[in-house]
Structure formats: C-alpha cells, structure tokens
C-alpha cells in the first residue's frame, strides 16, 4: 500500500514538474470592430529637421466613416503630425481631427502610433503600422461609450488618390 501511495505521489510530482516547465500562454484580449474610416488628405509638407527628428505635416481635408454603431464624415481641419527617424525607418504618427456622426454629434479623435519599415532575417521588407485612437465624445450622446475603452487601429486597403483607409477595433 505504501508503495502504491509513493508511486502516485511521484507520478503527481512528475506531472506537476512538467506542467511547471511548460506554462500555458494566457489568452489575449478580444477585439470588436468599431469603424472603418476613409480619410482624404492634402499633400504633406515638411517643417524640417527638428531636435526630435524630421517633422512632416499631412493636412486632413475630409472623408467618411462607417461601422456597426456609427456613421458620418471626417471634418476638414485636422492633420497627421509625423516625426520621422529616417535612419531607422521609424515614424511616430499623431493624427488629430474631428468626426461628425450622421445624427450631428461631433467627436474629437487623437490617434497616436508607429509606422516602422525594416527587413526580416531573410532581407524581405517588413512593414509595421499600428495606432491607438483616443475618442472624446459628448458623455450624454449615444457615443459616450467611446470615452471608456481602449482602441487599436490598423490600415485597410487604400483607395485611389490621397485617401487613407483605417480600421478601428475596441479592445475587450
């Protein structure tokens, strides 16, 4: 009986040791699609080489957006303020603009992120582009929920001309 007990304990300990050596990777947060934007822009202009890198400004001239819970237009007057590190192929993006929903609610958007061009180990070009938009919507509007979540953004397929497609998800 003692041998059976010790054999069970040994088997249990061996199983625990192998479990401890191979920890399960925790599941990441989910995503919920929010909106796709088609943003039109004027040609970029260069401020110049600053203490932080080359500053480039891309004026936003308008556009449209649509998602399951919202639809409307991108208002003219915003811009994407880019800070380029050409040596490392890295650009900080900070787009600041407003959108207006079809029911007349104005929402401020500040979209910060990174664009990085590089090469993988085999020499193939790699492109990384992700941003984290922050929305400021009137709290008492149907869009007040935008104030209380984290969002991520990735580029979608670009339309012709000076239109940029962006897709936004809520992190669950």
PDB file of N, CA and C in Angstrom, residues 31-114:
ATOM      1  N   UNK A  31     -11.136  41.505 -29.577  1.00  0.00           N
ATOM      2  CA  UNK A  31     -11.339  42.756 -30.293  1.00  0.00           C
ATOM      3  C   UNK A  31     -12.748  42.786 -30.871  1.00  0.00           C
ATOM      4  N   UNK A  32     -13.333  43.971 -30.901  1.00  0.00           N
ATOM      5  CA  UNK A  32     -14.644  44.179 -31.518  1.00  0.00           C
ATOM      6  C   UNK A  32     -14.502  45.291 -32.560  1.00  0.00           C
ATOM      7  N   UNK A  33     -14.869  44.998 -33.810  1.00  0.00           N
ATOM      8  CA  UNK A  33     -14.762  46.003 -34.867  1.00  0.00           C
ATOM      9  C   UNK A  33     -15.666  47.188 -34.555  1.00  0.00           C
ATOM     10  N   UNK A  34     -15.127  48.408 -34.736  1.00  0.00           N
ATOM     11  CA  UNK A  34     -15.880  49.625 -34.436  1.00  0.00           C
ATOM     12  C   UNK A  34     -16.192  50.422 -35.701  1.00  0.00           C
ATOM     13  N   UNK A  35     -15.160  50.709 -36.500  1.00  0.00           N
ATOM     14  CA  UNK A  35     -15.398  51.628 -37.609  1.00  0.00           C
ATOM     15  C   UNK A  35     -14.287  51.526 -38.651  1.00  0.00           C
ATOM     16  N   UNK A  36     -14.634  51.818 -39.899  1.00  0.00           N
ATOM     17  CA  UNK A  36     -13.644  51.974 -40.964  1.00  0.00           C
ATOM     18  C   UNK A  36     -13.743  53.410 -41.461  1.00  0.00           C
ATOM     19  N   UNK A  37     -12.590  54.085 -41.490  1.00  0.00           N
ATOM     20  CA  UNK A  37     -12.532  55.470 -41.940  1.00  0.00           C
ATOM     21  C   UNK A  37     -11.836  55.547 -43.291  1.00  0.00           C
ATOM     22  N   UNK A  38     -12.324  56.431 -44.142  1.00  0.00           N
ATOM     23  CA  UNK A  38     -11.667  56.766 -45.410  1.00  0.00           C
ATOM     24  C   UNK A  38     -11.358  58.255 -45.319  1.00  0.00           C
ATOM     25  N   UNK A  39     -10.096  58.573 -45.054  1.00  0.00           N
ATOM     26  CA  UNK A  39      -9.669  59.938 -44.758  1.00  0.00           C
ATOM     27  C   UNK A  39      -8.951  60.516 -45.974  1.00  0.00           C
ATOM     28  N   UNK A  40      -9.396  61.708 -46.411  1.00  0.00           N
ATOM     29  CA  UNK A  40      -8.737  62.380 -47.528  1.00  0.00           C
ATOM     30  C   UNK A  40      -7.745  63.407 -46.986  1.00  0.00           C
ATOM     31  N   UNK A  41      -6.646  63.566 -47.709  1.00  0.00           N
ATOM     32  CA  UNK A  41      -5.552  64.423 -47.241  1.00  0.00           C
ATOM     33  C   UNK A  41      -5.024  65.298 -48.372  1.00  0.00           C
ATOM     34  N   UNK A  42      -4.494  66.458 -47.987  1.00  0.00           N
ATOM     35  CA  UNK A  42      -3.711  67.286 -48.908  1.00  0.00           C
ATOM     36  C   UNK A  42      -2.291  66.749 -48.924  1.00  0.00           C
ATOM     37  N   UNK A  43      -1.487  67.191 -49.881  1.00  0.00           N
ATOM     38  CA  UNK A  43      -0.083  66.761 -49.889  1.00  0.00           C
ATOM     39  C   UNK A  43       0.639  67.171 -48.603  1.00  0.00           C
ATOM     40  N   UNK A  44       1.565  66.341 -48.195  1.00  0.00           N
ATOM     41  CA  UNK A  44       2.351  66.603 -46.980  1.00  0.00           C
ATOM     42  C   UNK A  44       3.297  67.770 -47.209  1.00  0.00           C
ATOM     43  N   UNK A  45       3.620  68.458 -46.109  1.00  0.00           N
ATOM     44  CA  UNK A  45       4.693  69.446 -46.165  1.00  0.00           C
ATOM     45  C   UNK A  45       5.645  69.185 -45.007  1.00  0.00           C
ATOM     46  N   UNK A  46       6.894  69.550 -45.211  1.00  0.00           N
ATOM     47  CA  UNK A  46       7.933  69.291 -44.217  1.00  0.00           C
ATOM     48  C   UNK A  46       8.219  70.548 -43.419  1.00  0.00           C
ATOM     49  N   UNK A  47       8.141  70.430 -42.101  1.00  0.00           N
ATOM     50  CA  UNK A  47       8.547  71.518 -41.218  1.00  0.00           C
ATOM     51  C   UNK A  47      10.066  71.603 -41.229  1.00  0.00           C
ATOM     52  N   UNK A  48      10.713  70.447 -41.185  1.00  0.00           N
ATOM     53  CA  UNK A  48      12.171  70.390 -41.235  1.00  0.00           C
ATOM     54  C   UNK A  48      12.722  69.431 -40.206  1.00  0.00           C
ATOM     55  N   UNK A  49      14.043  69.388 -40.135  1.00  0.00           N
ATOM     56  CA  UNK A  49      14.724  68.536 -39.162  1.00  0.00           C
ATOM     57  C   UNK A  49      14.751  69.255 -37.823  1.00  0.00           C
ATOM     58  N   UNK A  50      14.063  68.682 -36.851  1.00  0.00           N
ATOM     59  CA  UNK A  50      13.973  69.286 -35.525  1.00  0.00           C
ATOM     60  C   UNK A  50      14.882  68.522 -34.567  1.00  0.00           C
ATOM     61  N   UNK A  51      14.874  68.928 -33.320  1.00  0.00           N
ATOM     62  CA  UNK A  51      15.675  68.245 -32.303  1.00  0.00           C
ATOM     63  C   UNK A  51      15.217  66.803 -32.092  1.00  0.00           C
ATOM     64  N   UNK A  52      13.989  66.484 -32.524  1.00  0.00           N
ATOM     65  CA  UNK A  52      13.430  65.148 -32.297  1.00  0.00           C
ATOM     66  C   UNK A  52      13.363  64.302 -33.558  1.00  0.00           C
ATOM     67  N   UNK A  53      13.677  64.884 -34.707  1.00  0.00           N
ATOM     68  CA  UNK A  53      13.584  64.171 -35.976  1.00  0.00           C
ATOM     69  C   UNK A  53      12.974  65.069 -37.033  1.00  0.00           C
ATOM     70  N   UNK A  54      12.709  64.508 -38.191  1.00  0.00           N
ATOM     71  CA  UNK A  54      12.110  65.287 -39.276  1.00  0.00           C
ATOM     72  C   UNK A  54      10.599  65.352 -39.070  1.00  0.00           C
ATOM     73  N   UNK A  55      10.089  66.578 -38.945  1.00  0.00           N
ATOM     74  CA  UNK A  55       8.653  66.793 -38.725  1.00  0.00           C
ATOM     75  C   UNK A  55       7.965  67.007 -40.070  1.00  0.00           C
ATOM     76  N   UNK A  56       6.932  66.196 -40.298  1.00  0.00           N
ATOM     77  CA  UNK A  56       6.123  66.286 -41.517  1.00  0.00           C
ATOM     78  C   UNK A  56       4.666  66.438 -41.098  1.00  0.00           C
ATOM     79  N   UNK A  57       3.926  67.277 -41.811  1.00  0.00           N
ATOM     80  CA  UNK A  57       2.514  67.504 -41.510  1.00  0.00           C
ATOM     81  C   UNK A  57       1.698  67.141 -42.747  1.00  0.00           C
ATOM     82  N   UNK A  58       0.649  66.339 -42.526  1.00  0.00           N
ATOM     83  CA  UNK A  58      -0.259  65.958 -43.611  1.00  0.00           C
ATOM     84  C   UNK A  58      -1.648  66.488 -43.251  1.00  0.00           C
ATOM     85  N   UNK A  59      -2.101  67.563 -43.911  1.00  0.00           N
ATOM     86  CA  UNK A  59      -3.419  68.118 -43.602  1.00  0.00           C
ATOM     87  C   UNK A  59      -4.544  67.149 -43.975  1.00  0.00           C
ATOM     88  N   UNK A  60      -5.515  67.035 -43.092  1.00  0.00           N
ATOM     89  CA  UNK A  60      -6.697  66.200 -43.328  1.00  0.00           C
ATOM     90  C   UNK A  60      -7.786  67.093 -43.904  1.00  0.00           C
ATOM     91  N   UNK A  61      -8.341  66.694 -45.047  1.00  0.00           N
ATOM     92  CA  UNK A  61      -9.324  67.529 -45.743  1.00  0.00           C
ATOM     93  C   UNK A  61     -10.756  67.006 -45.655  1.00  0.00           C
ATOM     94  N   UNK A  62     -10.956  65.813 -45.118  1.00  0.00           N
ATOM     95  CA  UNK A  62     -12.305  65.279 -45.010  1.00  0.00           C
ATOM     96  C   UNK A  62     -12.305  63.769 -45.073  1.00  0.00           C
ATOM     97  N   UNK A  63     -13.465  63.233 -45.433  1.00  0.00           N
ATOM     98  CA  UNK A  63     -13.596  61.794 -45.560  1.00  0.00           C
ATOM     99  C   UNK A  63     -14.905  61.297 -44.990  1.00  0.00           C
ATOM    100  N   UNK A  64     -15.007  59.980 -44.889  1.00  0.00           N
ATOM    101  CA  UNK A  64     -16.210  59.337 -44.361  1.00  0.00           C
ATOM    102  C   UNK A  64     -15.806  58.217 -43.412  1.00  0.00           C
ATOM    103  N   UNK A  65     -16.757  57.784 -42.598  1.00  0.00           N
ATOM    104  CA  UNK A  65     -16.531  56.620 -41.741  1.00  0.00           C
ATOM    105  C   UNK A  65     -17.844  55.875 -41.568  1.00  0.00           C
ATOM    106  N   UNK A  66     -17.720  54.566 -41.316  1.00  0.00           N
ATOM    107  CA  UNK A  66     -18.910  53.750 -41.101  1.00  0.00           C
ATOM    108  C   UNK A  66     -18.538  52.515 -40.308  1.00  0.00           C
ATOM    109  N   UNK A  67     -19.413  52.185 -39.366  1.00  0.00           N
ATOM    110  CA  UNK A  67     -19.262  50.987 -38.561  1.00  0.00           C
ATOM    111  C   UNK A  67     -20.624  50.523 -38.091  1.00  0.00           C
ATOM    112  N   UNK A  68     -20.678  49.437 -37.317  1.00  0.00           N
ATOM    113  CA  UNK A  68     -21.956  48.895 -36.864  1.00  0.00           C
ATOM    114  C   UNK A  68     -22.773  49.858 -36.002  1.00  0.00           C
ATOM    115  N   UNK A  69     -22.101  50.770 -35.255  1.00  0.00           N
ATOM    116  CA  UNK A  69     -22.812  51.657 -34.332  1.00  0.00           C
ATOM    117  C   UNK A  69     -22.681  53.134 -34.680  1.00  0.00           C
ATOM    118  N   UNK A  70     -21.971  53.460 -35.766  1.00  0.00           N
ATOM    119  CA  UNK A  70     -21.779  54.871 -36.095  1.00  0.00           C
ATOM    120  C   UNK A  70     -21.430  55.047 -37.565  1.00  0.00           C
ATOM    121  N   UNK A  71     -21.817  56.214 -38.078  1.00  0.00           N
ATOM    122  CA  UNK A  71     -21.566  56.541 -39.482  1.00  0.00           C
ATOM    123  C   UNK A  71     -21.526  58.054 -39.593  1.00  0.00           C
ATOM    124  N   UNK A  72     -20.686  58.573 -40.509  1.00  0.00           N
ATOM    125  CA  UNK A  72     -20.652  60.015 -40.681  1.00  0.00           C
ATOM    126  C   UNK A  72     -19.501  60.472 -41.540  1.00  0.00           C
ATOM    127  N   UNK A  73     -19.025  61.704 -41.253  1.00  0.00           N
ATOM    128  CA  UNK A  73     -17.974  62.316 -42.058  1.00  0.00           C
ATOM    129  C   UNK A  73     -16.786  62.692 -41.180  1.00  0.00           C
ATOM    130  N   UNK A  74     -15.617  62.708 -41.818  1.00  0.00           N
ATOM    131  CA  UNK A  74     -14.399  63.232 -41.203  1.00  0.00           C
ATOM    132  C   UNK A  74     -14.360  64.711 -41.565  1.00  0.00           C
ATOM    133  N   UNK A  75     -14.196  65.580 -40.568  1.00  0.00           N
ATOM    134  CA  UNK A  75     -14.202  67.016 -40.816  1.00  0.00           C
ATOM    135  C   UNK A  75     -12.830  67.504 -41.268  1.00  0.00           C
ATOM    136  N   UNK A  76     -12.828  68.479 -42.152  1.00  0.00           N
ATOM    137  CA  UNK A  76     -11.579  69.112 -42.583  1.00  0.00           C
ATOM    138  C   UNK A  76     -11.006  69.920 -41.420  1.00  0.00           C
ATOM    139  N   UNK A  77      -9.691  70.116 -41.447  1.00  0.00           N
ATOM    140  CA  UNK A  77      -9.064  70.970 -40.442  1.00  0.00           C
ATOM    141  C   UNK A  77      -8.099  70.255 -39.527  1.00  0.00           C
ATOM    142  N   UNK A  78      -8.116  68.949 -39.514  1.00  0.00           N
ATOM    143  CA  UNK A  78      -7.157  68.208 -38.698  1.00  0.00           C
ATOM    144  C   UNK A  78      -5.888  67.951 -39.488  1.00  0.00           C
ATOM    145  N   UNK A  79      -4.973  67.228 -38.867  1.00  0.00           N
ATOM    146  CA  UNK A  79      -3.721  66.886 -39.552  1.00  0.00           C
ATOM    147  C   UNK A  79      -3.083  65.682 -38.885  1.00  0.00           C
ATOM    148  N   UNK A  80      -2.210  65.037 -39.646  1.00  0.00           N
ATOM    149  CA  UNK A  80      -1.360  63.967 -39.124  1.00  0.00           C
ATOM    150  C   UNK A  80       0.034  64.563 -38.978  1.00  0.00           C
ATOM    151  N   UNK A  81       0.504  64.653 -37.727  1.00  0.00           N
ATOM    152  CA  UNK A  81       1.811  65.237 -37.423  1.00  0.00           C
ATOM    153  C   UNK A  81       2.803  64.094 -37.255  1.00  0.00           C
ATOM    154  N   UNK A  82       3.653  63.907 -38.240  1.00  0.00           N
ATOM    155  CA  UNK A  82       4.576  62.777 -38.232  1.00  0.00           C
ATOM    156  C   UNK A  82       5.976  63.226 -37.841  1.00  0.00           C
ATOM    157  N   UNK A  83       6.643  62.367 -37.088  1.00  0.00           N
ATOM    158  CA  UNK A  83       8.029  62.602 -36.692  1.00  0.00           C
ATOM    159  C   UNK A  83       8.845  61.429 -37.211  1.00  0.00           C
ATOM    160  N   UNK A  84       9.686  61.684 -38.214  1.00  0.00           N
ATOM    161  CA  UNK A  84      10.412  60.607 -38.886  1.00  0.00           C
ATOM    162  C   UNK A  84      11.838  60.464 -38.372  1.00  0.00           C
ATOM    163  N   UNK A  85      12.221  59.212 -38.185  1.00  0.00           N
ATOM    164  CA  UNK A  85      13.613  58.838 -37.921  1.00  0.00           C
ATOM    165  C   UNK A  85      14.030  58.026 -39.147  1.00  0.00           C
ATOM    166  N   UNK A  86      14.539  58.711 -40.154  1.00  0.00           N
ATOM    167  CA  UNK A  86      14.823  58.057 -41.433  1.00  0.00           C
ATOM    168  C   UNK A  86      15.922  57.014 -41.318  1.00  0.00           C
ATOM    169  N   UNK A  87      16.866  57.232 -40.425  1.00  0.00           N
ATOM    170  CA  UNK A  87      17.971  56.280 -40.267  1.00  0.00           C
ATOM    171  C   UNK A  87      17.466  54.902 -39.861  1.00  0.00           C
ATOM    172  N   UNK A  88      16.419  54.869 -39.035  1.00  0.00           N
ATOM    173  CA  UNK A  88      15.895  53.603 -38.529  1.00  0.00           C
ATOM    174  C   UNK A  88      14.565  53.200 -39.175  1.00  0.00           C
ATOM    175  N   UNK A  89      14.073  53.975 -40.141  1.00  0.00           N
ATOM    176  CA  UNK A  89      12.828  53.635 -40.823  1.00  0.00           C
ATOM    177  C   UNK A  89      11.612  53.707 -39.929  1.00  0.00           C
ATOM    178  N   UNK A  90      11.648  54.595 -38.937  1.00  0.00           N
ATOM    179  CA  UNK A  90      10.594  54.675 -37.922  1.00  0.00           C
ATOM    180  C   UNK A  90       9.909  56.030 -38.002  1.00  0.00           C
ATOM    181  N   UNK A  91       8.580  56.022 -37.955  1.00  0.00           N
ATOM    182  CA  UNK A  91       7.807  57.260 -37.959  1.00  0.00           C
ATOM    183  C   UNK A  91       6.782  57.207 -36.841  1.00  0.00           C
ATOM    184  N   UNK A  92       6.788  58.230 -35.987  1.00  0.00           N
ATOM    185  CA  UNK A  92       5.728  58.393 -34.992  1.00  0.00           C
ATOM    186  C   UNK A  92       4.597  59.152 -35.665  1.00  0.00           C
ATOM    187  N   UNK A  93       3.387  58.651 -35.499  1.00  0.00           N
ATOM    188  CA  UNK A  93       2.204  59.251 -36.110  1.00  0.00           C
ATOM    189  C   UNK A  93       1.340  59.853 -35.012  1.00  0.00           C
ATOM    190  N   UNK A  94       0.841  61.048 -35.239  1.00  0.00           N
ATOM    191  CA  UNK A  94      -0.117  61.642 -34.304  1.00  0.00           C
ATOM    192  C   UNK A  94      -1.114  62.454 -35.111  1.00  0.00           C
ATOM    193  N   UNK A  95      -2.229  61.817 -35.419  1.00  0.00           N
ATOM    194  CA  UNK A  95      -3.289  62.478 -36.176  1.00  0.00           C
ATOM    195  C   UNK A  95      -4.306  63.037 -35.186  1.00  0.00           C
ATOM    196  N   UNK A  96      -4.648  64.306 -35.371  1.00  0.00           N
ATOM    197  CA  UNK A  96      -5.622  64.980 -34.513  1.00  0.00           C
ATOM    198  C   UNK A  96      -6.682  65.574 -35.434  1.00  0.00           C
ATOM    199  N   UNK A  97      -7.943  65.152 -35.225  1.00  0.00           N
ATOM    200  CA  UNK A  97      -9.009  65.600 -36.116  1.00  0.00           C
ATOM    201  C   UNK A  97     -10.357  65.362 -35.446  1.00  0.00           C
ATOM    202  N   UNK A  98     -11.427  65.788 -36.115  1.00  0.00           N
ATOM    203  CA  UNK A  98     -12.781  65.569 -35.608  1.00  0.00           C
ATOM    204  C   UNK A  98     -13.609  64.834 -36.648  1.00  0.00           C
ATOM    205  N   UNK A  99     -14.569  64.073 -36.140  1.00  0.00           N
ATOM    206  CA  UNK A  99     -15.552  63.415 -36.992  1.00  0.00           C
ATOM    207  C   UNK A  99     -16.937  63.885 -36.554  1.00  0.00           C
ATOM    208  N   UNK A 100     -17.906  63.805 -37.458  1.00  0.00           N
ATOM    209  CA  UNK A 100     -19.287  64.154 -37.118  1.00  0.00           C
ATOM    210  C   UNK A 100     -20.184  63.022 -37.593  1.00  0.00           C
ATOM    211  N   UNK A 101     -20.976  62.505 -36.671  1.00  0.00           N
ATOM    212  CA  UNK A 101     -21.871  61.398 -36.995  1.00  0.00           C
ATOM    213  C   UNK A 101     -23.060  61.899 -37.810  1.00  0.00           C
ATOM    214  N   UNK A 102     -23.747  60.972 -38.463  1.00  0.00           N
ATOM    215  CA  UNK A 102     -24.907  61.341 -39.274  1.00  0.00           C
ATOM    216  C   UNK A 102     -26.022  61.974 -38.453  1.00  0.00           C
ATOM    217  N   UNK A 103     -26.042  61.732 -37.137  1.00  0.00           N
ATOM    218  CA  UNK A 103     -27.050  62.373 -36.292  1.00  0.00           C
ATOM    219  C   UNK A 103     -26.519  63.656 -35.642  1.00  0.00           C
ATOM    220  N   UNK A 104     -25.404  64.194 -36.155  1.00  0.00           N
ATOM    221  CA  UNK A 104     -24.943  65.520 -35.768  1.00  0.00           C
ATOM    222  C   UNK A 104     -24.030  65.622 -34.564  1.00  0.00           C
ATOM    223  N   UNK A 105     -23.502  64.517 -34.062  1.00  0.00           N
ATOM    224  CA  UNK A 105     -22.622  64.553 -32.887  1.00  0.00           C
ATOM    225  C   UNK A 105     -21.167  64.674 -33.348  1.00  0.00           C
ATOM    226  N   UNK A 106     -20.465  65.683 -32.815  1.00  0.00           N
ATOM    227  CA  UNK A 106     -19.043  65.871 -33.127  1.00  0.00           C
ATOM    228  C   UNK A 106     -18.196  65.121 -32.112  1.00  0.00           C
ATOM    229  N   UNK A 107     -17.153  64.446 -32.601  1.00  0.00           N
ATOM    230  CA  UNK A 107     -16.268  63.632 -31.759  1.00  0.00           C
ATOM    231  C   UNK A 107     -14.828  63.987 -32.106  1.00  0.00           C
ATOM    232  N   UNK A 108     -14.041  64.288 -31.078  1.00  0.00           N
ATOM    233  CA  UNK A 108     -12.619  64.602 -31.254  1.00  0.00           C
ATOM    234  C   UNK A 108     -11.832  63.288 -31.256  1.00  0.00           C
ATOM    235  N   UNK A 109     -10.856  63.170 -32.167  1.00  0.00           N
ATOM    236  CA  UNK A 109     -10.032  61.960 -32.272  1.00  0.00           C
ATOM    237  C   UNK A 109      -8.560  62.361 -32.199  1.00  0.00           C
ATOM    238  N   UNK A 110      -7.826  61.667 -31.355  1.00  0.00           N
ATOM    239  CA  UNK A 110      -6.359  61.809 -31.300  1.00  0.00           C
ATOM    240  C   UNK A 110      -5.816  60.398 -31.492  1.00  0.00           C
ATOM    241  N   UNK A 111      -5.112  60.190 -32.604  1.00  0.00           N
ATOM    242  CA  UNK A 111      -4.684  58.849 -32.994  1.00  0.00           C
ATOM    243  C   UNK A 111      -3.159  58.803 -33.032  1.00  0.00           C
ATOM    244  N   UNK A 112      -2.549  58.168 -32.023  1.00  0.00           N
ATOM    245  CA  UNK A 112      -1.088  58.091 -31.927  1.00  0.00           C
ATOM    246  C   UNK A 112      -0.630  56.674 -32.248  1.00  0.00           C
ATOM    247  N   UNK A 113       0.507  56.565 -32.948  1.00  0.00           N
ATOM    248  CA  UNK A 113       1.026  55.234 -33.233  1.00  0.00           C
ATOM    249  C   UNK A 113       2.376  55.257 -33.904  1.00  0.00           C
ATOM    250  N   UNK A 114       2.734  54.097 -34.468  1.00  0.00           N
ATOM    251  CA  UNK A 114       4.044  53.908 -35.095  1.00  0.00           C
ATOM    252  C   UNK A 114       3.910  53.274 -36.468  1.00  0.00           C
TER     253      UNK A 114
END
